[in-house]
Amino acid sequence: SSFMESVAVQEVSPGNTRVGWIGTGRMGMPMCSHLQNAGFEITVFNRTMKKAQILCDRGATYVDSPFAVAQCSDVVFTMLGNASQVRQVILGKNGVLAGLRSGGIIVDCSSSEPSLAREIFSLAEAKGIQSVDAPVSGGEVGAHEGALVIMAGGREETVKRLEPLFKFMGKATYMGPAGTGQSCKLANQICVAANFLGLAEGLTYAHIAGLDLSTFLGAVSCGAAGSKIMEIFGPRILRGDLSPGGFAEYMVKDLGLALKETQEMGASFPGLALSQQIYLSLVAHGDGRLGAQSVLSLYHLKDLSVPADP
């Protein structure tokens, strides 16, 4: 408890919690906006300054490094593209850990490696700083609506303390010690990838068999074949909308991370391996910037879209 006493256990609230945010891309920007709208004071850094402009126009302070963000903040969020960026931004010499006061909290929302999350946690703890790995699921839509699934690893009391921040971005679930948030995200992606594959093949089969695809989706979506993926992406596919829900290349990254982890588990994951290869071939064909539902294009049916009623 002496550790907990050394943390200024102030309640997290707009009045006394300064928030730092690093990474204002397609996910980071809307997530951070929710905290700004809730009245939190925001200090922000992004590699491309103009992507943080909207936040700055509404009162956020822009600084020139992760270190500077940490110096001005009590809780620092990171939302970055991959594990090497996370390592650099948090552990680098001009990074968050170097600039954050004892008693501060680091929350990494990037999808990254469980082992890196554990490493950050122990290096942070040695400085009297708490670290939480809190990757998210729900894509851009979830980020904009404040309806993300947040999977949190670290100390349970730290995750509880962060609830006044998490609640504006979505629903946080405490998963266990450091790294379990990232492990949960990888398990999530394994399920998601297999779901996309099933939807793509089912639609392709129905299309070639001459079924009306809207009628097909309407018929099966309430039965055992139904899924959140079908609900969200079925209609998009029929509209010919392959826009980024989660870039196909991010699927490759996440599934690749999962495969790397499984090599140490000594268990077999054939569906995961297949999914990763399928998304990899999409990226190789130049479709990596499309949404994950672009997995359809592998079936040479770029367009299953149904003409709108005249």
PDB file of C-alpha atoms in Angstrom:
ATOM      1  CA  SER A   1       0.000   0.000   0.000  1.00  0.00           C
ATOM      2  CA  SER A   2       3.022   2.296   0.403  1.00  0.00           C
ATOM      3  CA  PHE A   3       3.180   2.198  -3.405  1.00  0.00           C
ATOM      4  CA  MET A   4      -0.447   3.270  -3.675  1.00  0.00           C
ATOM      5  CA  GLU A   5       0.147   6.044  -1.140  1.00  0.00           C
ATOM      6  CA  SER A   6       3.069   7.365  -3.191  1.00  0.00           C
ATOM      7  CA  VAL A   7       0.653   7.746  -6.096  1.00  0.00           C
ATOM      8  CA  ALA A   8      -1.321  10.911  -5.597  1.00  0.00           C
ATOM      9  CA  VAL A   9      -4.534   8.910  -5.612  1.00  0.00           C
ATOM     10  CA  GLN A  10      -6.596  11.783  -6.794  1.00  0.00           C
ATOM     11  CA  GLU A  11      -9.803  10.935  -8.500  1.00  0.00           C
ATOM     12  CA  VAL A  12      -9.453  11.095 -12.266  1.00  0.00           C
ATOM     13  CA  SER A  13     -11.578  14.039 -13.407  1.00  0.00           C
ATOM     14  CA  PRO A  14     -11.365  16.986 -15.825  1.00  0.00           C
ATOM     15  CA  GLY A  15     -10.530  19.297 -12.931  1.00  0.00           C
ATOM     16  CA  ASN A  16      -7.389  17.544 -11.752  1.00  0.00           C
ATOM     17  CA  THR A  17      -6.242  15.125 -14.470  1.00  0.00           C
ATOM     18  CA  ARG A  18      -4.124  16.396 -17.347  1.00  0.00           C
ATOM     19  CA  VAL A  19      -4.357  14.059 -20.342  1.00  0.00           C
ATOM     20  CA  GLY A  20      -1.618  13.526 -22.911  1.00  0.00           C
ATOM     21  CA  TRP A  21      -2.424  11.954 -26.281  1.00  0.00           C
ATOM     22  CA  ILE A  22       0.076  10.606 -28.822  1.00  0.00           C
ATOM     23  CA  GLY A  23      -1.204   9.331 -32.166  1.00  0.00           C
ATOM     24  CA  THR A  24      -4.137  11.193 -33.689  1.00  0.00           C
ATOM     25  CA  GLY A  25      -4.913   8.987 -36.700  1.00  0.00           C
ATOM     26  CA  ARG A  26      -8.208   7.436 -37.769  1.00  0.00           C
ATOM     27  CA  MET A  27      -8.748   5.931 -34.301  1.00  0.00           C
ATOM     28  CA  GLY A  28      -6.767   8.248 -32.018  1.00  0.00           C
ATOM     29  CA  MET A  29      -8.405  11.440 -33.235  1.00  0.00           C
ATOM     30  CA  PRO A  30     -12.037  10.521 -32.419  1.00  0.00           C
ATOM     31  CA  MET A  31     -11.040   8.785 -29.158  1.00  0.00           C
ATOM     32  CA  CYS A  32      -9.171  11.854 -27.970  1.00  0.00           C
ATOM     33  CA  SER A  33     -12.022  14.158 -29.071  1.00  0.00           C
ATOM     34  CA  HIS A  34     -14.381  12.399 -26.657  1.00  0.00           C
ATOM     35  CA  LEU A  35     -12.050  13.207 -23.754  1.00  0.00           C
ATOM     36  CA  GLN A  36     -11.704  16.786 -24.966  1.00  0.00           C
ATOM     37  CA  ASN A  37     -15.507  17.126 -25.204  1.00  0.00           C
ATOM     38  CA  ALA A  38     -15.775  15.764 -21.658  1.00  0.00           C
ATOM     39  CA  GLY A  39     -13.675  18.722 -20.478  1.00  0.00           C
ATOM     40  CA  PHE A  40     -10.247  17.146 -20.024  1.00  0.00           C
ATOM     41  CA  GLU A  41      -7.226  19.346 -20.711  1.00  0.00           C
ATOM     42  CA  ILE A  42      -5.298  17.735 -23.590  1.00  0.00           C
ATOM     43  CA  THR A  43      -1.633  17.917 -24.617  1.00  0.00           C
ATOM     44  CA  VAL A  44      -1.053  16.261 -27.967  1.00  0.00           C
ATOM     45  CA  PHE A  45       1.744  15.028 -30.221  1.00  0.00           C
ATOM     46  CA  ASN A  46       1.544  13.364 -33.625  1.00  0.00           C
ATOM     47  CA  ARG A  47       4.246  12.751 -36.232  1.00  0.00           C
ATOM     48  CA  THR A  48       2.164  14.703 -38.768  1.00  0.00           C
ATOM     49  CA  MET A  49       1.123  17.847 -36.942  1.00  0.00           C
ATOM     50  CA  LYS A  50      -1.798  18.632 -39.252  1.00  0.00           C
ATOM     51  CA  LYS A  51      -3.596  15.443 -38.148  1.00  0.00           C
ATOM     52  CA  ALA A  52      -3.803  16.952 -34.652  1.00  0.00           C
ATOM     53  CA  GLN A  53      -5.035  20.323 -35.939  1.00  0.00           C
ATOM     54  CA  ILE A  54      -8.744  19.785 -35.166  1.00  0.00           C
ATOM     55  CA  LEU A  55      -7.914  19.027 -31.518  1.00  0.00           C
ATOM     56  CA  CYS A  56      -5.672  22.106 -31.322  1.00  0.00           C
ATOM     57  CA  ASP A  57      -8.365  24.317 -32.866  1.00  0.00           C
ATOM     58  CA  ARG A  58     -10.576  23.229 -29.980  1.00  0.00           C
ATOM     59  CA  GLY A  59      -8.033  24.053 -27.287  1.00  0.00           C
ATOM     60  CA  ALA A  60      -5.532  21.191 -27.102  1.00  0.00           C
ATOM     61  CA  THR A  61      -1.852  22.135 -26.685  1.00  0.00           C
ATOM     62  CA  TYR A  62       0.530  20.786 -29.329  1.00  0.00           C
ATOM     63  CA  VAL A  63       4.068  19.905 -28.202  1.00  0.00           C
ATOM     64  CA  ASP A  64       6.982  18.563 -30.220  1.00  0.00           C
ATOM     65  CA  SER A  65       7.741  15.148 -28.654  1.00  0.00           C
ATOM     66  CA  PRO A  66       6.346  12.256 -26.598  1.00  0.00           C
ATOM     67  CA  PHE A  67       8.697  13.408 -23.787  1.00  0.00           C
ATOM     68  CA  ALA A  68       7.095  16.882 -23.808  1.00  0.00           C
ATOM     69  CA  VAL A  69       3.595  15.348 -23.743  1.00  0.00           C
ATOM     70  CA  ALA A  70       4.547  13.295 -20.673  1.00  0.00           C
ATOM     71  CA  GLN A  71       5.997  16.316 -18.860  1.00  0.00           C
ATOM     72  CA  CYS A  72       2.642  18.122 -19.141  1.00  0.00           C
ATOM     73  CA  SER A  73       0.435  15.124 -18.257  1.00  0.00           C
ATOM     74  CA  ASP A  74      -0.814  12.835 -15.493  1.00  0.00           C
ATOM     75  CA  VAL A  75      -2.197  10.163 -17.834  1.00  0.00           C
ATOM     76  CA  VAL A  76      -0.691   9.621 -21.300  1.00  0.00           C
ATOM     77  CA  PHE A  77      -2.533   7.667 -24.012  1.00  0.00           C
ATOM     78  CA  THR A  78      -0.774   6.262 -27.078  1.00  0.00           C
ATOM     79  CA  MET A  79      -2.583   5.053 -30.228  1.00  0.00           C
ATOM     80  CA  LEU A  80       0.082   3.990 -32.716  1.00  0.00           C
ATOM     81  CA  GLY A  81       0.472   1.787 -35.776  1.00  0.00           C
ATOM     82  CA  ASN A  82       2.737  -1.001 -34.574  1.00  0.00           C
ATOM     83  CA  ALA A  83       4.938  -2.358 -31.786  1.00  0.00           C
ATOM     84  CA  SER A  84       8.154  -0.694 -32.988  1.00  0.00           C
ATOM     85  CA  GLN A  85       6.445   2.721 -32.845  1.00  0.00           C
ATOM     86  CA  VAL A  86       5.138   1.886 -29.371  1.00  0.00           C
ATOM     87  CA  ARG A  87       8.641   0.952 -28.210  1.00  0.00           C
ATOM     88  CA  GLN A  88      10.130   4.154 -29.614  1.00  0.00           C
ATOM     89  CA  VAL A  89       7.408   6.496 -28.344  1.00  0.00           C
ATOM     90  CA  ILE A  90       7.166   5.036 -24.832  1.00  0.00           C
ATOM     91  CA  LEU A  91      10.679   3.700 -24.123  1.00  0.00           C
ATOM     92  CA  GLY A  92      12.811   5.838 -26.496  1.00  0.00           C
ATOM     93  CA  LYS A  93      15.208   8.461 -25.162  1.00  0.00           C
ATOM     94  CA  ASN A  94      12.747  11.233 -26.007  1.00  0.00           C
ATOM     95  CA  GLY A  95       9.850   9.046 -24.930  1.00  0.00           C
ATOM     96  CA  VAL A  96       6.923   9.034 -22.514  1.00  0.00           C
ATOM     97  CA  LEU A  97       8.588   7.070 -19.726  1.00  0.00           C
ATOM     98  CA  ALA A  98      11.518   9.504 -19.590  1.00  0.00           C
ATOM     99  CA  GLY A  99       9.210  12.506 -19.185  1.00  0.00           C
ATOM    100  CA  LEU A 100       6.412  11.243 -16.909  1.00  0.00           C
ATOM    101  CA  ARG A 101       6.392  12.011 -13.179  1.00  0.00           C
ATOM    102  CA  SER A 102       6.244   9.257 -10.575  1.00  0.00           C
ATOM    103  CA  GLY A 103       2.555   8.445 -10.018  1.00  0.00           C
ATOM    104  CA  GLY A 104       1.707   9.020 -13.673  1.00  0.00           C
ATOM    105  CA  ILE A 105      -0.091   6.465 -15.846  1.00  0.00           C
ATOM    106  CA  ILE A 106       0.669   5.260 -19.377  1.00  0.00           C
ATOM    107  CA  VAL A 107      -2.224   3.771 -21.377  1.00  0.00           C
ATOM    108  CA  ASP A 108      -1.264   2.149 -24.677  1.00  0.00           C
ATOM    109  CA  CYS A 109      -4.305   1.619 -26.921  1.00  0.00           C
ATOM    110  CA  SER A 110      -2.245   0.430 -29.910  1.00  0.00           C
ATOM    111  CA  SER A 111      -2.476  -3.200 -31.022  1.00  0.00           C
ATOM    112  CA  SER A 112       0.967  -4.417 -30.079  1.00  0.00           C
ATOM    113  CA  GLU A 113       2.904  -7.345 -28.608  1.00  0.00           C
ATOM    114  CA  PRO A 114       1.941  -8.807 -25.213  1.00  0.00           C
ATOM    115  CA  SER A 115       5.667  -9.195 -24.384  1.00  0.00           C
ATOM    116  CA  LEU A 116       6.286  -5.483 -25.057  1.00  0.00           C
ATOM    117  CA  ALA A 117       3.353  -4.572 -22.792  1.00  0.00           C
ATOM    118  CA  ARG A 118       4.947  -6.611 -19.984  1.00  0.00           C
ATOM    119  CA  GLU A 119       8.313  -4.961 -20.587  1.00  0.00           C
ATOM    120  CA  ILE A 120       6.800  -1.453 -20.472  1.00  0.00           C
ATOM    121  CA  PHE A 121       4.913  -2.358 -17.299  1.00  0.00           C
ATOM    122  CA  SER A 122       8.021  -3.470 -15.403  1.00  0.00           C
ATOM    123  CA  LEU A 123      10.173  -0.531 -16.578  1.00  0.00           C
ATOM    124  CA  ALA A 124       7.357   1.865 -15.614  1.00  0.00           C
ATOM    125  CA  GLU A 125       6.792   0.251 -12.228  1.00  0.00           C
ATOM    126  CA  ALA A 126      10.495   0.726 -11.417  1.00  0.00           C
ATOM    127  CA  LYS A 127       9.910   4.486 -11.817  1.00  0.00           C
ATOM    128  CA  GLY A 128       6.694   4.532  -9.754  1.00  0.00           C
ATOM    129  CA  ILE A 129       4.609   4.796 -12.924  1.00  0.00           C
ATOM    130  CA  GLN A 130       1.633   2.596 -13.800  1.00  0.00           C
ATOM    131  CA  SER A 131       1.167   1.140 -17.274  1.00  0.00           C
ATOM    132  CA  VAL A 132      -1.961  -0.336 -18.832  1.00  0.00           C
ATOM    133  CA  ASP A 133      -2.184  -2.102 -22.196  1.00  0.00           C
ATOM    134  CA  ALA A 134      -5.641  -1.219 -23.496  1.00  0.00           C
ATOM    135  CA  PRO A 135      -6.072  -2.157 -27.168  1.00  0.00           C
ATOM    136  CA  VAL A 136      -9.521  -1.666 -28.662  1.00  0.00           C
ATOM    137  CA  SER A 137     -11.971  -3.318 -31.035  1.00  0.00           C
ATOM    138  CA  GLY A 138     -14.798  -1.654 -32.933  1.00  0.00           C
ATOM    139  CA  GLY A 139     -12.960   0.197 -35.678  1.00  0.00           C
ATOM    140  CA  GLU A 140     -13.512   3.785 -36.738  1.00  0.00           C
ATOM    141  CA  VAL A 141     -17.266   3.552 -36.243  1.00  0.00           C
ATOM    142  CA  GLY A 142     -16.791   2.438 -32.629  1.00  0.00           C
ATOM    143  CA  ALA A 143     -14.202   5.171 -32.094  1.00  0.00           C
ATOM    144  CA  HIS A 144     -16.520   7.908 -33.403  1.00  0.00           C
ATOM    145  CA  GLU A 145     -19.527   6.637 -31.455  1.00  0.00           C
ATOM    146  CA  GLY A 146     -17.591   6.163 -28.195  1.00  0.00           C
ATOM    147  CA  ALA A 147     -18.596   2.499 -28.349  1.00  0.00           C
ATOM    148  CA  LEU A 148     -15.251   0.689 -28.454  1.00  0.00           C
ATOM    149  CA  VAL A 149     -14.515  -2.563 -26.670  1.00  0.00           C
ATOM    150  CA  ILE A 150     -11.441  -1.774 -24.527  1.00  0.00           C
ATOM    151  CA  MET A 151      -9.401  -4.776 -23.322  1.00  0.00           C
ATOM    152  CA  ALA A 152      -7.226  -3.741 -20.394  1.00  0.00           C
ATOM    153  CA  GLY A 153      -4.177  -5.417 -18.847  1.00  0.00           C
ATOM    154  CA  GLY A 154      -2.155  -4.189 -15.863  1.00  0.00           C
ATOM    155  CA  ARG A 155      -3.061  -3.529 -12.234  1.00  0.00           C
ATOM    156  CA  GLU A 156      -6.787  -3.842 -11.605  1.00  0.00           C
ATOM    157  CA  GLU A 157      -6.898  -0.758  -9.361  1.00  0.00           C
ATOM    158  CA  THR A 158      -5.245   1.318 -12.110  1.00  0.00           C
ATOM    159  CA  VAL A 159      -7.807   0.187 -14.681  1.00  0.00           C
ATOM    160  CA  LYS A 160     -10.585   1.084 -12.211  1.00  0.00           C
ATOM    161  CA  ARG A 161      -9.049   4.531 -11.675  1.00  0.00           C
ATOM    162  CA  LEU A 162      -9.098   5.094 -15.432  1.00  0.00           C
ATOM    163  CA  GLU A 163     -12.820   4.367 -15.760  1.00  0.00           C
ATOM    164  CA  PRO A 164     -13.713   8.120 -15.800  1.00  0.00           C
ATOM    165  CA  LEU A 165     -11.614   8.330 -19.010  1.00  0.00           C
ATOM    166  CA  PHE A 166     -12.444   4.962 -20.590  1.00  0.00           C
ATOM    167  CA  LYS A 167     -16.200   5.479 -20.263  1.00  0.00           C
ATOM    168  CA  PHE A 168     -16.135   8.254 -22.886  1.00  0.00           C
ATOM    169  CA  MET A 169     -14.446   5.964 -25.433  1.00  0.00           C
ATOM    170  CA  GLY A 170     -16.315   2.727 -24.836  1.00  0.00           C
ATOM    171  CA  LYS A 171     -16.561  -0.171 -22.424  1.00  0.00           C
ATOM    172  CA  ALA A 172     -13.400  -1.319 -20.657  1.00  0.00           C
ATOM    173  CA  THR A 173     -13.018  -4.885 -19.405  1.00  0.00           C
ATOM    174  CA  TYR A 174     -10.184  -5.762 -17.023  1.00  0.00           C
ATOM    175  CA  MET A 175      -8.440  -8.822 -18.469  1.00  0.00           C
ATOM    176  CA  GLY A 176      -5.619  -9.466 -15.975  1.00  0.00           C
ATOM    177  CA  PRO A 177      -1.940  -8.589 -15.554  1.00  0.00           C
ATOM    178  CA  ALA A 178       0.186  -6.637 -18.061  1.00  0.00           C
ATOM    179  CA  GLY A 179       0.033  -8.094 -21.577  1.00  0.00           C
ATOM    180  CA  THR A 180      -3.396  -9.711 -21.228  1.00  0.00           C
ATOM    181  CA  GLY A 181      -5.068  -6.749 -22.951  1.00  0.00           C
ATOM    182  CA  GLN A 182      -2.863  -7.376 -25.998  1.00  0.00           C
ATOM    183  CA  SER A 183      -3.444 -11.143 -25.837  1.00  0.00           C
ATOM    184  CA  CYS A 184      -7.189 -10.501 -25.757  1.00  0.00           C
ATOM    185  CA  LYS A 185      -6.937  -8.262 -28.832  1.00  0.00           C
ATOM    186  CA  LEU A 186      -5.045 -10.972 -30.727  1.00  0.00           C
ATOM    187  CA  ALA A 187      -7.652 -13.607 -29.804  1.00  0.00           C
ATOM    188  CA  ASN A 188     -10.305 -11.084 -30.928  1.00  0.00           C
ATOM    189  CA  GLN A 189      -8.579 -10.698 -34.309  1.00  0.00           C
ATOM    190  CA  ILE A 190      -8.381 -14.477 -34.806  1.00  0.00           C
ATOM    191  CA  CYS A 191     -12.189 -14.642 -34.372  1.00  0.00           C
ATOM    192  CA  VAL A 192     -12.791 -11.595 -36.571  1.00  0.00           C
ATOM    193  CA  ALA A 193     -10.594 -12.869 -39.426  1.00  0.00           C
ATOM    194  CA  ALA A 194     -12.344 -16.253 -39.540  1.00  0.00           C
ATOM    195  CA  ASN A 195     -15.718 -14.477 -39.498  1.00  0.00           C
ATOM    196  CA  PHE A 196     -14.759 -12.333 -42.503  1.00  0.00           C
ATOM    197  CA  LEU A 197     -13.620 -15.406 -44.367  1.00  0.00           C
ATOM    198  CA  GLY A 198     -16.894 -17.226 -43.725  1.00  0.00           C
ATOM    199  CA  LEU A 199     -18.939 -14.216 -44.782  1.00  0.00           C
ATOM    200  CA  ALA A 200     -16.908 -13.726 -47.980  1.00  0.00           C
ATOM    201  CA  GLU A 201     -17.174 -17.370 -49.030  1.00  0.00           C
ATOM    202  CA  GLY A 202     -20.851 -17.644 -48.102  1.00  0.00           C
ATOM    203  CA  LEU A 203     -21.723 -14.545 -50.138  1.00  0.00           C
ATOM    204  CA  THR A 204     -19.590 -15.719 -53.058  1.00  0.00           C
ATOM    205  CA  TYR A 205     -21.309 -19.118 -53.072  1.00  0.00           C
ATOM    206  CA  ALA A 206     -24.767 -17.523 -52.825  1.00  0.00           C
ATOM    207  CA  HIS A 207     -23.912 -15.122 -55.664  1.00  0.00           C
ATOM    208  CA  ILE A 208     -22.680 -17.832 -58.024  1.00  0.00           C
ATOM    209  CA  ALA A 209     -25.680 -20.013 -57.111  1.00  0.00           C
ATOM    210  CA  GLY A 210     -27.924 -17.172 -58.298  1.00  0.00           C
ATOM    211  CA  LEU A 211     -29.392 -16.116 -54.945  1.00  0.00           C
ATOM    212  CA  ASP A 212     -30.451 -12.549 -54.240  1.00  0.00           C
ATOM    213  CA  LEU A 213     -27.817 -11.468 -51.749  1.00  0.00           C
ATOM    214  CA  SER A 214     -30.001  -9.103 -49.698  1.00  0.00           C
ATOM    215  CA  THR A 215     -32.585 -11.836 -49.331  1.00  0.00           C
ATOM    216  CA  PHE A 216     -29.826 -14.294 -48.423  1.00  0.00           C
ATOM    217  CA  LEU A 217     -28.414 -12.017 -45.691  1.00  0.00           C
ATOM    218  CA  GLY A 218     -31.906 -11.275 -44.376  1.00  0.00           C
ATOM    219  CA  ALA A 219     -32.670 -14.981 -44.156  1.00  0.00           C
ATOM    220  CA  VAL A 220     -29.506 -16.213 -42.455  1.00  0.00           C
ATOM    221  CA  SER A 221     -28.399 -13.274 -40.305  1.00  0.00           C
ATOM    222  CA  CYS A 222     -30.814 -14.139 -37.481  1.00  0.00           C
ATOM    223  CA  GLY A 223     -29.780 -17.787 -37.426  1.00  0.00           C
ATOM    224  CA  ALA A 224     -26.565 -19.528 -36.416  1.00  0.00           C
ATOM    225  CA  ALA A 225     -24.625 -17.956 -39.316  1.00  0.00           C
ATOM    226  CA  GLY A 226     -25.352 -14.448 -38.052  1.00  0.00           C
ATOM    227  CA  SER A 227     -22.550 -12.363 -36.546  1.00  0.00           C
ATOM    228  CA  LYS A 228     -21.592  -8.806 -35.763  1.00  0.00           C
ATOM    229  CA  ILE A 229     -19.339  -8.980 -38.841  1.00  0.00           C
ATOM    230  CA  MET A 230     -22.278 -10.007 -41.032  1.00  0.00           C
ATOM    231  CA  GLU A 231     -24.457  -7.295 -39.505  1.00  0.00           C
ATOM    232  CA  ILE A 232     -21.916  -4.490 -40.074  1.00  0.00           C
ATOM    233  CA  PHE A 233     -20.124  -5.611 -43.228  1.00  0.00           C
ATOM    234  CA  GLY A 234     -22.785  -7.614 -45.108  1.00  0.00           C
ATOM    235  CA  PRO A 235     -24.702  -4.459 -46.133  1.00  0.00           C
ATOM    236  CA  ARG A 236     -21.428  -2.622 -46.918  1.00  0.00           C
ATOM    237  CA  ILE A 237     -20.311  -5.403 -49.215  1.00  0.00           C
ATOM    238  CA  LEU A 238     -23.657  -5.301 -51.034  1.00  0.00           C
ATOM    239  CA  ARG A 239     -23.177  -1.543 -51.502  1.00  0.00           C
ATOM    240  CA  GLY A 240     -19.733  -2.229 -52.978  1.00  0.00           C
ATOM    241  CA  ASP A 241     -18.202  -0.315 -50.084  1.00  0.00           C
ATOM    242  CA  LEU A 242     -14.719  -1.653 -49.361  1.00  0.00           C
ATOM    243  CA  SER A 243     -13.628   1.426 -47.428  1.00  0.00           C
ATOM    244  CA  PRO A 244     -11.298   0.985 -44.464  1.00  0.00           C
ATOM    245  CA  GLY A 245     -13.052  -0.499 -41.456  1.00  0.00           C
ATOM    246  CA  GLY A 246      -9.706  -1.806 -40.286  1.00  0.00           C
ATOM    247  CA  PHE A 247      -7.116  -1.732 -43.046  1.00  0.00           C
ATOM    248  CA  ALA A 248      -6.378  -5.151 -44.497  1.00  0.00           C
ATOM    249  CA  GLU A 249      -2.701  -4.498 -43.749  1.00  0.00           C
ATOM    250  CA  TYR A 250      -3.525  -4.042 -40.061  1.00  0.00           C
ATOM    251  CA  MET A 251      -5.151  -7.476 -40.147  1.00  0.00           C
ATOM    252  CA  VAL A 252      -1.910  -8.861 -41.579  1.00  0.00           C
ATOM    253  CA  LYS A 253       0.018  -7.161 -38.779  1.00  0.00           C
ATOM    254  CA  ASP A 254      -2.268  -8.398 -35.984  1.00  0.00           C
ATOM    255  CA  LEU A 255      -2.580 -11.939 -37.340  1.00  0.00           C
ATOM    256  CA  GLY A 256       1.193 -12.023 -37.858  1.00  0.00           C
ATOM    257  CA  LEU A 257       1.696 -11.022 -34.210  1.00  0.00           C
ATOM    258  CA  ALA A 258      -0.726 -13.766 -33.159  1.00  0.00           C
ATOM    259  CA  LEU A 259       1.148 -16.343 -35.262  1.00  0.00           C
ATOM    260  CA  LYS A 260       4.439 -15.275 -33.692  1.00  0.00           C
ATOM    261  CA  GLU A 261       2.924 -15.779 -30.235  1.00  0.00           C
ATOM    262  CA  THR A 262       1.529 -19.201 -31.159  1.00  0.00           C
ATOM    263  CA  GLN A 263       4.993 -20.478 -32.089  1.00  0.00           C
ATOM    264  CA  GLU A 264       5.859 -20.327 -28.403  1.00  0.00           C
ATOM    265  CA  MET A 265       2.552 -21.917 -27.353  1.00  0.00           C
ATOM    266  CA  GLY A 266       3.161 -25.242 -29.055  1.00  0.00           C
ATOM    267  CA  ALA A 267      -0.452 -25.465 -30.251  1.00  0.00           C
ATOM    268  CA  SER A 268      -1.780 -25.538 -33.801  1.00  0.00           C
ATOM    269  CA  PHE A 269      -3.862 -22.704 -35.308  1.00  0.00           C
ATOM    270  CA  PRO A 270      -4.574 -23.640 -38.937  1.00  0.00           C
ATOM    271  CA  GLY A 271      -7.459 -21.153 -39.355  1.00  0.00           C
ATOM    272  CA  LEU A 272      -5.301 -18.288 -38.108  1.00  0.00           C
ATOM    273  CA  ALA A 273      -2.475 -19.254 -40.480  1.00  0.00           C
ATOM    274  CA  LEU A 274      -4.879 -19.434 -43.421  1.00  0.00           C
ATOM    275  CA  SER A 275      -6.493 -16.083 -42.594  1.00  0.00           C
ATOM    276  CA  GLN A 276      -3.109 -14.417 -42.289  1.00  0.00           C
ATOM    277  CA  GLN A 277      -2.019 -15.764 -45.691  1.00  0.00           C
ATOM    278  CA  ILE A 278      -5.275 -14.606 -47.283  1.00  0.00           C
ATOM    279  CA  TYR A 279      -4.902 -11.051 -45.966  1.00  0.00           C
ATOM    280  CA  LEU A 280      -1.225 -11.128 -46.914  1.00  0.00           C
ATOM    281  CA  SER A 281      -2.100 -11.941 -50.522  1.00  0.00           C
ATOM    282  CA  LEU A 282      -4.548  -8.997 -50.549  1.00  0.00           C
ATOM    283  CA  VAL A 283      -1.780  -6.661 -49.453  1.00  0.00           C
ATOM    284  CA  ALA A 284       0.569  -8.202 -52.038  1.00  0.00           C
ATOM    285  CA  HIS A 285      -2.043  -7.408 -54.717  1.00  0.00           C
ATOM    286  CA  GLY A 286      -2.105  -3.784 -53.603  1.00  0.00           C
ATOM    287  CA  ASP A 287      -5.427  -3.963 -51.738  1.00  0.00           C
ATOM    288  CA  GLY A 288      -3.910  -3.419 -48.300  1.00  0.00           C
ATOM    289  CA  ARG A 289      -5.462   0.033 -47.861  1.00  0.00           C
ATOM    290  CA  LEU A 290      -8.958  -1.354 -48.351  1.00  0.00           C
ATOM    291  CA  GLY A 291     -11.101  -2.500 -45.466  1.00  0.00           C
ATOM    292  CA  ALA A 292     -10.818  -5.994 -44.071  1.00  0.00           C
ATOM    293  CA  GLN A 293     -13.979  -6.898 -45.993  1.00  0.00           C
ATOM    294  CA  SER A 294     -11.946  -6.538 -49.214  1.00  0.00           C
ATOM    295  CA  VAL A 295     -11.096 -10.199 -48.606  1.00  0.00           C
ATOM    296  CA  LEU A 296     -13.926 -10.655 -51.153  1.00  0.00           C
ATOM    297  CA  SER A 297     -11.686  -9.425 -53.937  1.00  0.00           C
ATOM    298  CA  LEU A 298      -9.728 -12.669 -53.658  1.00  0.00           C
ATOM    299  CA  TYR A 299     -12.710 -14.444 -55.105  1.00  0.00           C
ATOM    300  CA  HIS A 300     -12.412 -12.226 -58.199  1.00  0.00           C
ATOM    301  CA  LEU A 301     -15.775 -10.734 -57.330  1.00  0.00           C
ATOM    302  CA  LYS A 302     -14.575  -7.185 -56.775  1.00  0.00           C
ATOM    303  CA  ASP A 303     -18.188  -6.229 -56.984  1.00  0.00           C
ATOM    304  CA  LEU A 304     -21.035  -8.148 -55.430  1.00  0.00           C
ATOM    305  CA  SER A 305     -22.858  -4.864 -55.077  1.00  0.00           C
ATOM    306  CA  VAL A 306     -26.526  -4.932 -55.874  1.00  0.00           C
ATOM    307  CA  PRO A 307     -27.878  -2.129 -58.084  1.00  0.00           C
ATOM    308  CA  ALA A 308     -30.048   0.261 -56.090  1.00  0.00           C
ATOM    309  CA  ASP A 309     -33.748   0.203 -56.899  1.00  0.00           C
ATOM    310  CA  PRO A 310     -34.451   2.741 -59.653  1.00  0.00           C
TER     311      PRO A 310
END
